[in-house]
mmCIF file of C-alpha atoms and ligand atoms in Angstrom:
data_model
loop_
_atom_site.group_PDB
_atom_site.id
_atom_site.type_symbol
_atom_site.label_atom_id
_atom_site.label_comp_id
_atom_site.label_asym_id
_atom_site.label_seq_id
_atom_site.Cartn_x
_atom_site.Cartn_y
_atom_site.Cartn_z
ATOM 1 C CA MET I 1 66.139 -54.292 -95.156
ATOM 2 C CA PRO I 2 62.622 -52.738 -95.019
ATOM 3 C CA GLU I 3 60.684 -54.489 -97.044
ATOM 4 C CA THR I 4 58.923 -53.026 -100.012
ATOM 5 C CA ILE I 5 55.129 -51.823 -99.979
ATOM 6 C CA ASP I 6 53.142 -52.349 -103.261
ATOM 7 C CA GLU I 7 49.703 -52.091 -101.419
ATOM 8 C CA GLN I 8 47.094 -49.095 -102.723
ATOM 9 C CA ILE I 9 46.616 -46.268 -99.681
ATOM 10 C CA THR I 10 42.625 -46.179 -99.610
ATOM 11 C CA ILE I 11 41.489 -42.654 -99.749
ATOM 12 C CA GLU I 12 37.765 -41.832 -97.875
ATOM 13 C CA LYS I 13 37.870 -38.141 -98.084
ATOM 14 C CA THR I 14 35.471 -36.483 -95.301
ATOM 15 C CA LYS I 15 31.491 -35.980 -95.216
ATOM 16 C CA ASP I 16 32.123 -33.268 -92.982
ATOM 17 C CA PRO I 17 35.053 -30.942 -93.924
ATOM 18 C CA LYS I 18 36.326 -27.947 -91.327
ATOM 19 C CA GLU I 19 36.994 -24.736 -92.013
ATOM 20 C CA ILE I 20 40.205 -23.649 -92.954
ATOM 21 C CA PRO I 21 41.510 -20.364 -91.143
ATOM 22 C CA ALA I 22 43.604 -16.783 -92.890
ATOM 23 C CA ASP I 23 46.813 -17.728 -93.634
ATOM 24 C CA ASP I 24 47.923 -15.013 -90.443
ATOM 25 C CA ASP I 25 45.600 -16.798 -88.121
ATOM 26 C CA LEU I 26 47.650 -19.591 -87.598
ATOM 27 C CA ASP I 27 49.514 -21.005 -84.770
ATOM 28 C CA PHE I 28 51.469 -24.228 -84.760
ATOM 29 C CA GLY I 29 50.457 -27.340 -84.179
ATOM 30 C CA ARG I 30 47.269 -27.157 -82.527
ATOM 31 C CA LEU I 31 44.462 -27.084 -85.295
ATOM 32 C CA PHE I 32 44.585 -30.429 -88.282
ATOM 33 C CA SER I 33 43.677 -30.954 -91.455
ATOM 34 C CA ASP I 34 41.192 -32.790 -92.464
ATOM 35 C CA HIS I 35 42.469 -35.972 -93.843
ATOM 36 C CA MET I 36 44.733 -38.544 -91.459
ATOM 37 C CA PHE I 37 46.783 -41.536 -92.476
ATOM 38 C CA MET I 38 47.417 -45.339 -90.914
ATOM 39 C CA MET I 39 48.441 -48.029 -91.521
ATOM 40 C CA GLU I 40 49.312 -51.566 -89.821
ATOM 41 C CA TYR I 41 52.011 -53.078 -88.484
ATOM 42 C CA GLU I 42 51.925 -56.674 -87.205
ATOM 43 C CA SER I 43 55.318 -59.336 -86.838
ATOM 44 C CA GLY I 44 54.872 -62.167 -89.750
ATOM 45 C CA LYS I 45 52.471 -60.123 -91.538
ATOM 46 C CA GLY I 46 54.386 -56.923 -91.985
ATOM 47 C CA TRP I 47 53.278 -52.781 -92.568
ATOM 48 C CA HIS I 48 49.442 -53.394 -94.579
ATOM 49 C CA ASP I 49 46.618 -51.669 -94.843
ATOM 50 C CA PRO I 50 47.900 -47.882 -95.296
ATOM 51 C CA GLN I 51 44.240 -45.027 -96.094
ATOM 52 C CA ILE I 52 43.457 -41.893 -95.820
ATOM 53 C CA ILE I 53 41.022 -41.440 -93.270
ATOM 54 C CA PRO I 54 38.863 -38.386 -91.699
ATOM 55 C CA TYR I 55 41.080 -36.933 -88.971
ATOM 56 C CA GLN I 56 39.927 -38.719 -86.066
ATOM 57 C CA PRO I 57 40.476 -40.154 -82.651
ATOM 58 C CA LEU I 58 42.583 -42.934 -82.106
ATOM 59 C CA GLU I 59 40.317 -45.824 -80.009
ATOM 60 C CA ILE I 60 43.432 -47.414 -78.145
ATOM 61 C CA ASP I 61 44.430 -49.907 -75.029
ATOM 62 C CA PRO I 62 45.263 -48.250 -71.827
ATOM 63 C CA GLY I 63 47.480 -51.446 -72.189
ATOM 64 C CA SER I 64 48.804 -50.584 -75.200
ATOM 65 C CA SER I 65 52.371 -50.710 -74.444
ATOM 66 C CA PHE I 66 53.615 -46.955 -76.386
ATOM 67 C CA CYS I 67 51.855 -45.709 -73.357
ATOM 68 C CA HIS I 68 54.441 -47.706 -70.668
ATOM 69 C CA TYR I 69 57.302 -47.645 -72.096
ATOM 70 C CA CYS I 70 57.204 -45.088 -74.842
ATOM 71 C CA GLN I 71 58.308 -46.893 -77.875
ATOM 72 C CA VAL I 72 57.338 -44.221 -80.039
ATOM 73 C CA THR I 73 58.940 -42.552 -83.115
ATOM 74 C CA PHE I 74 58.218 -39.304 -84.838
ATOM 75 C CA GLU I 75 59.367 -37.042 -87.629
ATOM 76 C CA GLY I 76 59.089 -33.232 -88.379
ATOM 77 C CA MET I 77 58.879 -31.714 -91.674
ATOM 78 C CA LYS I 78 57.217 -29.177 -94.334
ATOM 79 C CA ALA I 79 55.050 -28.844 -97.169
ATOM 80 C CA TYR I 80 55.038 -25.454 -98.616
ATOM 81 C CA ARG I 81 53.408 -23.472 -101.534
ATOM 82 C CA ASN I 82 56.582 -22.179 -104.091
ATOM 83 C CA GLU I 83 56.311 -18.958 -106.067
ATOM 84 C CA ASP I 84 54.510 -20.688 -108.422
ATOM 85 C CA ASP I 85 52.173 -22.280 -106.367
ATOM 86 C CA GLU I 86 53.492 -25.618 -106.450
ATOM 87 C CA ILE I 87 53.561 -27.523 -102.899
ATOM 88 C CA MET I 88 57.436 -28.525 -102.440
ATOM 89 C CA LEU I 89 58.230 -31.184 -99.570
ATOM 90 C CA PHE I 90 61.948 -30.018 -98.410
ATOM 91 C CA ARG I 91 64.671 -33.806 -98.577
ATOM 92 C CA PRO I 92 61.549 -36.322 -97.660
ATOM 93 C CA ASP I 93 64.086 -38.983 -98.204
ATOM 94 C CA LYS I 94 66.106 -37.516 -95.272
ATOM 95 C CA ASN I 95 62.553 -38.017 -92.904
ATOM 96 C CA ALA I 96 62.328 -41.286 -94.025
ATOM 97 C CA GLU I 97 66.249 -43.023 -93.473
ATOM 98 C CA ARG I 98 66.040 -40.863 -90.359
ATOM 99 C CA LEU I 99 62.685 -42.593 -88.752
ATOM 100 C CA ASN I 100 64.680 -45.706 -89.484
ATOM 101 C CA ASN I 101 67.897 -44.689 -87.275
ATOM 102 C CA SER I 102 64.965 -44.235 -84.763
ATOM 103 C CA ASN I 103 62.927 -47.041 -85.764
ATOM 104 C CA ARG I 104 65.972 -49.452 -85.348
ATOM 105 C CA ARG I 105 66.841 -47.793 -82.257
ATOM 106 C CA MET I 106 63.308 -48.358 -80.438
ATOM 107 C CA CYS I 107 63.359 -52.131 -81.668
ATOM 108 C CA MET I 108 61.088 -50.826 -84.328
ATOM 109 C CA PRO I 109 59.819 -52.249 -87.870
ATOM 110 C CA GLU I 110 61.468 -49.639 -90.261
ATOM 111 C CA LEU I 111 59.316 -48.349 -92.970
ATOM 112 C CA ASP I 112 60.128 -48.902 -97.216
ATOM 113 C CA PRO I 113 61.009 -44.862 -97.563
ATOM 114 C CA GLU I 114 59.572 -45.077 -100.952
ATOM 115 C CA PHE I 115 56.616 -45.693 -99.126
ATOM 116 C CA PHE I 116 57.283 -43.458 -96.701
ATOM 117 C CA ILE I 117 57.291 -40.354 -99.192
ATOM 118 C CA LYS I 118 53.910 -41.284 -100.616
ATOM 119 C CA ALA I 119 52.379 -41.968 -98.192
ATOM 120 C CA VAL I 120 53.123 -38.087 -97.090
ATOM 121 C CA LYS I 121 52.998 -36.379 -100.468
ATOM 122 C CA THR I 122 48.966 -39.113 -101.301
ATOM 123 C CA LEU I 123 48.307 -37.574 -97.945
ATOM 124 C CA VAL I 124 49.647 -33.411 -99.302
ATOM 125 C CA ASP I 125 47.676 -33.731 -102.227
ATOM 126 C CA VAL I 126 44.164 -34.965 -100.523
ATOM 127 C CA ASP I 127 44.120 -31.752 -97.956
ATOM 128 C CA SER I 128 46.281 -29.798 -100.689
ATOM 129 C CA ASP I 129 43.889 -26.414 -99.965
ATOM 130 C CA TRP I 130 45.390 -26.756 -95.966
ATOM 131 C CA VAL I 131 48.271 -25.507 -97.406
ATOM 132 C CA PRO I 132 48.898 -22.267 -96.348
ATOM 133 C CA SER I 133 50.871 -19.540 -99.124
ATOM 134 C CA SER I 134 51.881 -16.418 -97.415
ATOM 135 C CA GLU I 135 55.452 -15.728 -97.013
ATOM 136 C CA GLY I 136 56.762 -18.571 -93.905
ATOM 137 C CA THR I 137 53.419 -20.367 -93.884
ATOM 138 C CA SER I 138 53.237 -24.402 -94.130
ATOM 139 C CA LEU I 139 51.614 -27.326 -93.520
ATOM 140 C CA TYR I 140 53.905 -29.008 -90.736
ATOM 141 C CA ILE I 141 53.361 -32.706 -90.942
ATOM 142 C CA ARG I 142 54.252 -34.761 -88.223
ATOM 143 C CA PRO I 143 54.373 -38.762 -89.180
ATOM 144 C CA PHE I 144 54.794 -41.032 -86.335
ATOM 145 C CA ILE I 145 54.925 -44.770 -85.165
ATOM 146 C CA VAL I 146 52.997 -46.385 -81.514
ATOM 147 C CA ALA I 147 53.581 -49.605 -80.846
ATOM 148 C CA THR I 148 50.380 -50.606 -80.024
ATOM 149 C CA GLU I 149 50.308 -54.459 -78.353
ATOM 150 C CA LYS I 150 48.304 -54.983 -75.522
ATOM 151 C CA TYR I 151 51.538 -56.312 -72.973
ATOM 152 C CA LEU I 152 52.443 -55.297 -70.237
ATOM 153 C CA GLY I 153 55.745 -57.183 -69.859
ATOM 154 C CA LEU I 154 58.295 -55.406 -71.012
ATOM 155 C CA LYS I 155 58.975 -56.088 -74.513
ATOM 156 C CA SER I 156 59.712 -55.007 -78.077
ATOM 157 C CA SER I 157 55.574 -54.737 -79.591
ATOM 158 C CA ASP I 158 54.726 -57.012 -81.836
ATOM 159 C CA SER I 159 52.157 -54.910 -83.588
ATOM 160 C CA TYR I 160 52.294 -51.435 -84.423
ATOM 161 C CA LYS I 161 50.719 -48.007 -86.254
ATOM 162 C CA PHE I 162 52.263 -45.590 -88.438
ATOM 163 C CA LEU I 163 49.853 -42.341 -88.365
ATOM 164 C CA ILE I 164 50.596 -39.262 -90.630
ATOM 165 C CA ILE I 165 48.701 -35.574 -89.678
ATOM 166 C CA ALA I 166 49.032 -32.752 -90.660
ATOM 167 C CA SER I 167 48.572 -29.043 -88.342
ATOM 168 C CA PRO I 168 48.896 -25.939 -90.852
ATOM 169 C CA VAL I 169 51.506 -23.077 -89.284
ATOM 170 C CA GLY I 170 51.998 -19.350 -89.230
ATOM 171 C CA SER I 171 55.030 -17.938 -89.660
ATOM 172 C CA TYR I 172 57.230 -17.955 -87.077
ATOM 173 C CA TYR I 173 58.879 -14.801 -87.385
ATOM 174 C CA PRO I 174 55.565 -12.292 -88.633
ATOM 175 C CA GLU I 175 58.048 -9.668 -87.473
ATOM 176 C CA GLY I 176 60.812 -11.013 -88.755
ATOM 177 C CA LEU I 177 63.711 -12.824 -87.552
ATOM 178 C CA LYS I 178 64.128 -12.100 -83.537
ATOM 179 C CA PRO I 179 66.874 -13.321 -81.645
ATOM 180 C CA THR I 180 65.865 -15.365 -78.756
ATOM 181 C CA GLU I 181 67.846 -15.847 -75.009
ATOM 182 C CA ILE I 182 68.652 -18.825 -73.439
ATOM 183 C CA LYS I 183 70.093 -20.621 -70.723
ATOM 184 C CA VAL I 184 73.010 -22.620 -70.270
ATOM 185 C CA GLU I 185 71.639 -25.538 -68.359
ATOM 186 C CA THR I 186 73.852 -27.069 -66.491
ATOM 187 C CA GLU I 187 71.567 -29.324 -63.182
ATOM 188 C CA TYR I 188 69.511 -30.947 -66.002
ATOM 189 C CA VAL I 189 70.612 -33.326 -69.095
ATOM 190 C CA ARG I 190 69.043 -33.745 -72.556
ATOM 191 C CA SER I 191 70.488 -36.806 -73.768
ATOM 192 C CA VAL I 192 73.942 -39.299 -72.856
ATOM 193 C CA LYS I 193 76.248 -41.203 -75.280
ATOM 194 C CA GLY I 194 74.456 -44.913 -75.308
ATOM 195 C CA GLY I 195 71.187 -43.642 -75.310
ATOM 196 C CA THR I 196 68.971 -42.583 -77.681
ATOM 197 C CA GLY I 197 69.919 -38.661 -77.804
ATOM 198 C CA ALA I 198 69.987 -38.614 -81.479
ATOM 199 C CA ALA I 199 66.112 -40.421 -82.439
ATOM 200 C CA LYS I 200 63.697 -38.879 -82.700
ATOM 201 C CA THR I 201 62.082 -40.547 -79.525
ATOM 202 C CA GLY I 202 59.191 -39.445 -77.032
ATOM 203 C CA GLY I 203 61.636 -39.722 -74.090
ATOM 204 C CA ASN I 204 64.023 -37.447 -75.112
ATOM 205 C CA TYR I 205 60.700 -34.269 -75.650
ATOM 206 C CA GLY I 206 59.096 -35.393 -72.181
ATOM 207 C CA ARG I 207 62.699 -34.969 -70.068
ATOM 208 C CA SER I 208 63.770 -32.318 -71.494
ATOM 209 C CA LEU I 209 60.564 -30.101 -70.455
ATOM 210 C CA LEU I 210 61.680 -29.488 -66.367
ATOM 211 C CA ALA I 211 64.855 -27.576 -67.293
ATOM 212 C CA GLN I 212 62.706 -25.598 -70.443
ATOM 213 C CA ASN I 213 59.972 -25.033 -67.737
ATOM 214 C CA GLN I 214 62.713 -23.560 -65.336
ATOM 215 C CA ALA I 215 64.599 -21.684 -67.692
ATOM 216 C CA ALA I 216 60.970 -20.121 -68.786
ATOM 217 C CA GLU I 217 60.196 -19.293 -65.740
ATOM 218 C CA GLU I 218 64.040 -17.822 -64.848
ATOM 219 C CA GLY I 219 62.612 -15.663 -68.434
ATOM 220 C CA PHE I 220 64.786 -17.487 -70.942
ATOM 221 C CA ASP I 221 63.129 -17.974 -74.298
ATOM 222 C CA GLY I 222 64.704 -22.008 -73.912
ATOM 223 C CA VAL I 223 68.275 -23.777 -72.817
ATOM 224 C CA LEU I 224 71.595 -24.265 -74.300
ATOM 225 C CA TRP I 225 72.294 -27.820 -73.018
ATOM 226 C CA LEU I 226 75.731 -29.681 -72.513
ATOM 227 C CA ASP I 227 76.537 -33.285 -72.603
ATOM 228 C CA GLY I 228 75.155 -35.775 -69.665
ATOM 229 C CA ARG I 229 79.137 -37.167 -68.695
ATOM 230 C CA GLU I 230 81.157 -33.799 -68.081
ATOM 231 C CA ARG I 231 78.421 -30.986 -68.565
ATOM 232 C CA LYS I 232 81.598 -29.513 -70.531
ATOM 233 C CA TYR I 233 80.370 -29.347 -73.995
ATOM 234 C CA VAL I 234 78.271 -28.282 -75.778
ATOM 235 C CA GLU I 235 75.450 -29.851 -77.532
ATOM 236 C CA GLU I 236 72.061 -28.569 -78.791
ATOM 237 C CA VAL I 237 70.027 -25.516 -78.029
ATOM 238 C CA GLY I 238 66.451 -26.774 -76.818
ATOM 239 C CA ALA I 239 64.321 -29.008 -79.559
ATOM 240 C CA MET I 240 67.390 -27.161 -82.453
ATOM 241 C CA ASN I 241 71.325 -27.850 -83.542
ATOM 242 C CA VAL I 242 72.890 -25.510 -82.965
ATOM 243 C CA PHE I 243 75.924 -23.425 -84.427
ATOM 244 C CA PHE I 244 78.516 -20.486 -83.836
ATOM 245 C CA ARG I 245 80.299 -18.221 -85.994
ATOM 246 C CA ILE I 246 83.216 -17.845 -84.009
ATOM 247 C CA ASP I 247 86.608 -15.281 -85.066
ATOM 248 C CA ASP I 248 84.999 -16.075 -88.973
ATOM 249 C CA THR I 249 85.033 -19.858 -88.266
ATOM 250 C CA ILE I 250 81.510 -21.927 -88.126
ATOM 251 C CA VAL I 251 81.196 -24.162 -85.218
ATOM 252 C CA THR I 252 79.044 -26.958 -84.470
ATOM 253 C CA PRO I 253 79.448 -29.881 -82.542
ATOM 254 C CA SER I 254 79.788 -33.425 -83.988
ATOM 255 C CA LEU I 255 77.406 -35.869 -83.884
ATOM 256 C CA GLU I 256 78.303 -38.315 -81.860
ATOM 257 C CA GLY I 257 75.680 -40.064 -81.102
ATOM 258 C CA THR I 258 73.760 -37.197 -78.391
ATOM 259 C CA ILE I 259 72.620 -34.885 -81.045
ATOM 260 C CA LEU I 260 69.931 -34.991 -83.181
ATOM 261 C CA PRO I 261 70.603 -35.070 -86.446
ATOM 262 C CA GLY I 262 68.718 -32.647 -87.889
ATOM 263 C CA ILE I 263 68.483 -31.883 -91.431
ATOM 264 C CA THR I 264 68.105 -28.252 -91.454
ATOM 265 C CA ARG I 265 71.786 -28.698 -90.041
ATOM 266 C CA ASP I 266 73.189 -31.030 -92.211
ATOM 267 C CA SER I 267 71.526 -28.006 -95.366
ATOM 268 C CA VAL I 268 73.474 -24.760 -93.050
ATOM 269 C CA ILE I 269 76.504 -27.193 -93.416
ATOM 270 C CA LYS I 270 76.893 -27.586 -97.477
ATOM 271 C CA ILE I 271 75.526 -24.224 -98.378
ATOM 272 C CA LEU I 272 77.993 -22.067 -96.138
ATOM 273 C CA GLU I 273 80.682 -24.574 -97.088
ATOM 274 C CA ASP I 274 79.089 -23.735 -101.167
ATOM 275 C CA ARG I 275 80.143 -20.164 -100.149
ATOM 276 C CA GLY I 276 83.671 -21.160 -99.211
ATOM 277 C CA GLU I 277 82.984 -20.506 -95.651
ATOM 278 C CA GLU I 278 85.155 -22.415 -92.907
ATOM 279 C CA VAL I 279 82.412 -25.303 -90.897
ATOM 280 C CA GLU I 280 84.118 -27.362 -88.116
ATOM 281 C CA GLU I 281 81.850 -30.269 -87.013
ATOM 282 C CA ARG I 282 83.703 -30.964 -83.224
ATOM 283 C CA LYS I 283 83.386 -30.882 -79.721
ATOM 284 C CA LEU I 284 82.902 -27.601 -78.788
ATOM 285 C CA GLU I 285 83.384 -26.912 -74.288
ATOM 286 C CA ILE I 286 80.886 -24.081 -73.348
ATOM 287 C CA GLU I 287 84.283 -22.822 -71.605
ATOM 288 C CA GLU I 288 85.988 -22.506 -75.355
ATOM 289 C CA LEU I 289 82.347 -20.285 -75.998
ATOM 290 C CA ALA I 290 83.112 -18.594 -72.650
ATOM 291 C CA GLN I 291 86.481 -17.305 -73.819
ATOM 292 C CA ALA I 292 86.037 -16.261 -77.610
ATOM 293 C CA TYR I 293 83.907 -13.950 -75.756
ATOM 294 C CA ARG I 294 86.099 -12.456 -73.431
ATOM 295 C CA ASN I 295 87.885 -12.062 -76.268
ATOM 296 C CA GLY I 296 84.968 -10.520 -78.792
ATOM 297 C CA TYR I 297 85.499 -13.545 -81.311
ATOM 298 C CA LEU I 298 81.595 -15.004 -80.890
ATOM 299 C CA GLN I 299 80.318 -13.106 -83.530
ATOM 300 C CA GLU I 300 77.109 -14.732 -83.890
ATOM 301 C CA ALA I 301 74.788 -18.263 -82.641
ATOM 302 C CA PHE I 302 71.739 -19.631 -84.187
ATOM 303 C CA GLY I 303 69.658 -22.980 -83.652
ATOM 304 C CA THR I 304 68.783 -24.959 -87.213
ATOM 305 C CA GLY I 305 65.021 -26.751 -87.269
ATOM 306 C CA THR I 306 62.453 -27.365 -89.295
ATOM 307 C CA ALA I 307 60.172 -25.538 -87.600
ATOM 308 C CA ALA I 308 62.025 -22.239 -87.070
ATOM 309 C CA VAL I 309 64.477 -22.680 -90.070
ATOM 310 C CA ILE I 310 66.935 -20.635 -88.476
ATOM 311 C CA ALA I 311 66.666 -19.314 -84.796
ATOM 312 C CA PRO I 312 68.761 -16.443 -84.076
ATOM 313 C CA ILE I 313 70.414 -16.473 -80.437
ATOM 314 C CA GLY I 314 70.818 -13.233 -78.745
ATOM 315 C CA ARG I 315 71.860 -13.902 -75.541
ATOM 316 C CA ILE I 316 73.714 -16.615 -73.642
ATOM 317 C CA GLN I 317 73.239 -16.561 -70.240
ATOM 318 C CA TRP I 318 76.135 -19.786 -68.344
ATOM 319 C CA GLU I 319 76.283 -19.399 -64.419
ATOM 320 C CA ASP I 320 76.957 -15.424 -63.563
ATOM 321 C CA LEU I 321 79.018 -14.424 -67.373
ATOM 322 C CA ASN I 322 76.307 -13.181 -69.939
ATOM 323 C CA MET I 323 76.975 -13.011 -72.771
ATOM 324 C CA GLU I 324 75.181 -10.913 -75.655
ATOM 325 C CA ILE I 325 75.852 -11.583 -78.772
ATOM 326 C CA ASN I 326 76.005 -9.060 -81.956
ATOM 327 C CA ASP I 327 74.295 -6.333 -79.401
ATOM 328 C CA ARG I 328 71.118 -8.673 -79.466
ATOM 329 C CA GLU I 329 71.179 -8.287 -83.162
ATOM 330 C CA VAL I 330 70.525 -10.942 -85.769
ATOM 331 C CA GLY I 331 74.009 -11.709 -87.177
ATOM 332 C CA PRO I 332 74.603 -10.943 -91.199
ATOM 333 C CA LEU I 333 75.728 -14.876 -92.077
ATOM 334 C CA THR I 334 73.021 -15.591 -89.366
ATOM 335 C CA SER I 335 69.963 -13.775 -91.777
ATOM 336 C CA GLU I 336 72.268 -14.593 -95.205
ATOM 337 C CA ILE I 337 71.823 -18.468 -94.187
ATOM 338 C CA TYR I 338 67.872 -17.307 -93.592
ATOM 339 C CA ASP I 339 67.798 -16.397 -96.462
ATOM 340 C CA ILE I 340 69.347 -18.304 -98.917
ATOM 341 C CA LEU I 341 67.644 -21.643 -97.067
ATOM 342 C CA THR I 342 64.009 -19.731 -96.857
ATOM 343 C CA GLY I 343 64.699 -19.188 -100.849
ATOM 344 C CA ILE I 344 65.990 -22.649 -101.649
ATOM 345 C CA GLN I 345 62.430 -24.165 -100.765
ATOM 346 C CA ARG I 346 60.360 -21.261 -101.865
ATOM 347 C CA GLY I 347 61.081 -21.527 -105.535
ATOM 348 C CA ARG I 348 63.490 -18.090 -105.201
ATOM 349 C CA ILE I 349 67.520 -19.523 -105.194
ATOM 350 C CA LYS I 350 67.681 -22.382 -107.767
ATOM 351 C CA ASP I 351 67.478 -25.579 -105.917
ATOM 352 C CA LYS I 352 71.027 -26.909 -106.899
ATOM 353 C CA TYR I 353 71.003 -29.676 -104.350
ATOM 354 C CA ASP I 354 67.695 -30.943 -105.945
ATOM 355 C CA TRP I 355 66.233 -31.100 -102.386
ATOM 356 C CA THR I 356 63.146 -29.631 -102.456
ATOM 357 C CA ASP I 357 60.491 -32.332 -104.104
ATOM 358 C CA LYS I 358 56.799 -31.964 -105.990
ATOM 359 C CA VAL I 359 54.234 -33.505 -104.001
ATOM 360 C CA LYS I 360 52.461 -34.032 -107.548
HETATM 361 C C1 LIG Q 401 63.785 -32.564 -85.152
HETATM 362 C C2 LIG Q 401 65.077 -31.760 -83.969
HETATM 363 C C3 LIG Q 401 66.020 -31.004 -84.845
HETATM 364 C C4 LIG Q 401 65.898 -30.554 -85.900
HETATM 365 O O1 LIG Q 401 66.122 -31.564 -87.145
HETATM 366 P P1 LIG Q 401 65.552 -31.289 -88.754
HETATM 367 O O2 LIG Q 401 65.959 -32.059 -89.262
HETATM 368 O O3 LIG Q 401 66.442 -29.633 -88.591
HETATM 369 O O4 LIG Q 401 64.333 -30.407 -88.031
HETATM 370 C C5 LIG Q 401 67.434 -31.172 -83.818
HETATM 371 N N1 LIG Q 401 67.114 -31.363 -81.895
HETATM 372 C C6 LIG Q 401 65.961 -32.641 -82.094
HETATM 373 C C7 LIG Q 401 66.342 -32.557 -80.842
HETATM 374 C C8 LIG Q 401 65.433 -32.680 -82.901
HETATM 375 O O5 LIG Q 401 64.170 -33.128 -82.151
#
């Protein structure tokens, strides 16, 4: 169990605030808000000195272990304004829990989950002017931990930094939900059983770039990953979880250690089950998907993740087989789930699950 942190977060405000762009001028993850959160860890001393300071470069010793061995973990979450102009987070307790799961896998110190949420809320509150308000926009929050011990021997670091930075992001779909075109990746793999696929840790993402780049060169928006051992089972789409509607049943790959347990994935399953849909979390062979397509039973496909919420899939290319789904239009269930989830987030639909969490 992580130790409780009861230190006060000190706040040093910037003397040089940046200009905040208009909502329709935002893209993703290039511009950061005025402040950042930072806290240190040393073995024997634990987490200490939590502070909010002006956004600034870090001083990095080139011998720091994270530069070499990728002992890093991160999270991705959003703050957004609801229709009453309150700033909300979506299931931040789940991000805290997942960060600790990633930390355990990477031999990194866990964080008091309540303190994690407090740190996120304090930063968002200090930078509340940076939370945009138009439909689909948000302040994307990136908490992360890096190993800082200056030592080239391969071992878990004795010191770490926990940081939180925030970036205002524009709507993912300024012109409405748009289906993507995906290639089934049959050469490279994202993760293997016993590996780190279920942890949000840097190495998983660096290693996925070659496949993504090749798919982009071939004109695709991304890749559908298969399992690392047999290249037989569907796992994820890019850095999103994936759902299919096959003959009126919703199928999503089960979490067996190779797939990142998405919070959006979990929320979508709960919403679908509440609507009385049949949801199966199980192994899904790519061949089964192809069979369903050939027989006319593959009705819809979509990815889920914090950034896009729901990403409809209009076409999947598997070797020579070109699967066009729902005439490359957004499927009815896909668009309904998108409306329900964003409706709960924006406060248009009653949050009976208690998922939204007010910053102040
Ligand atoms: C973060 C992530 C997801 C989505 O998780 P959410 O909690 O829904 O944002 C899915 N797959 C991978 C590989 C991820 O890194």
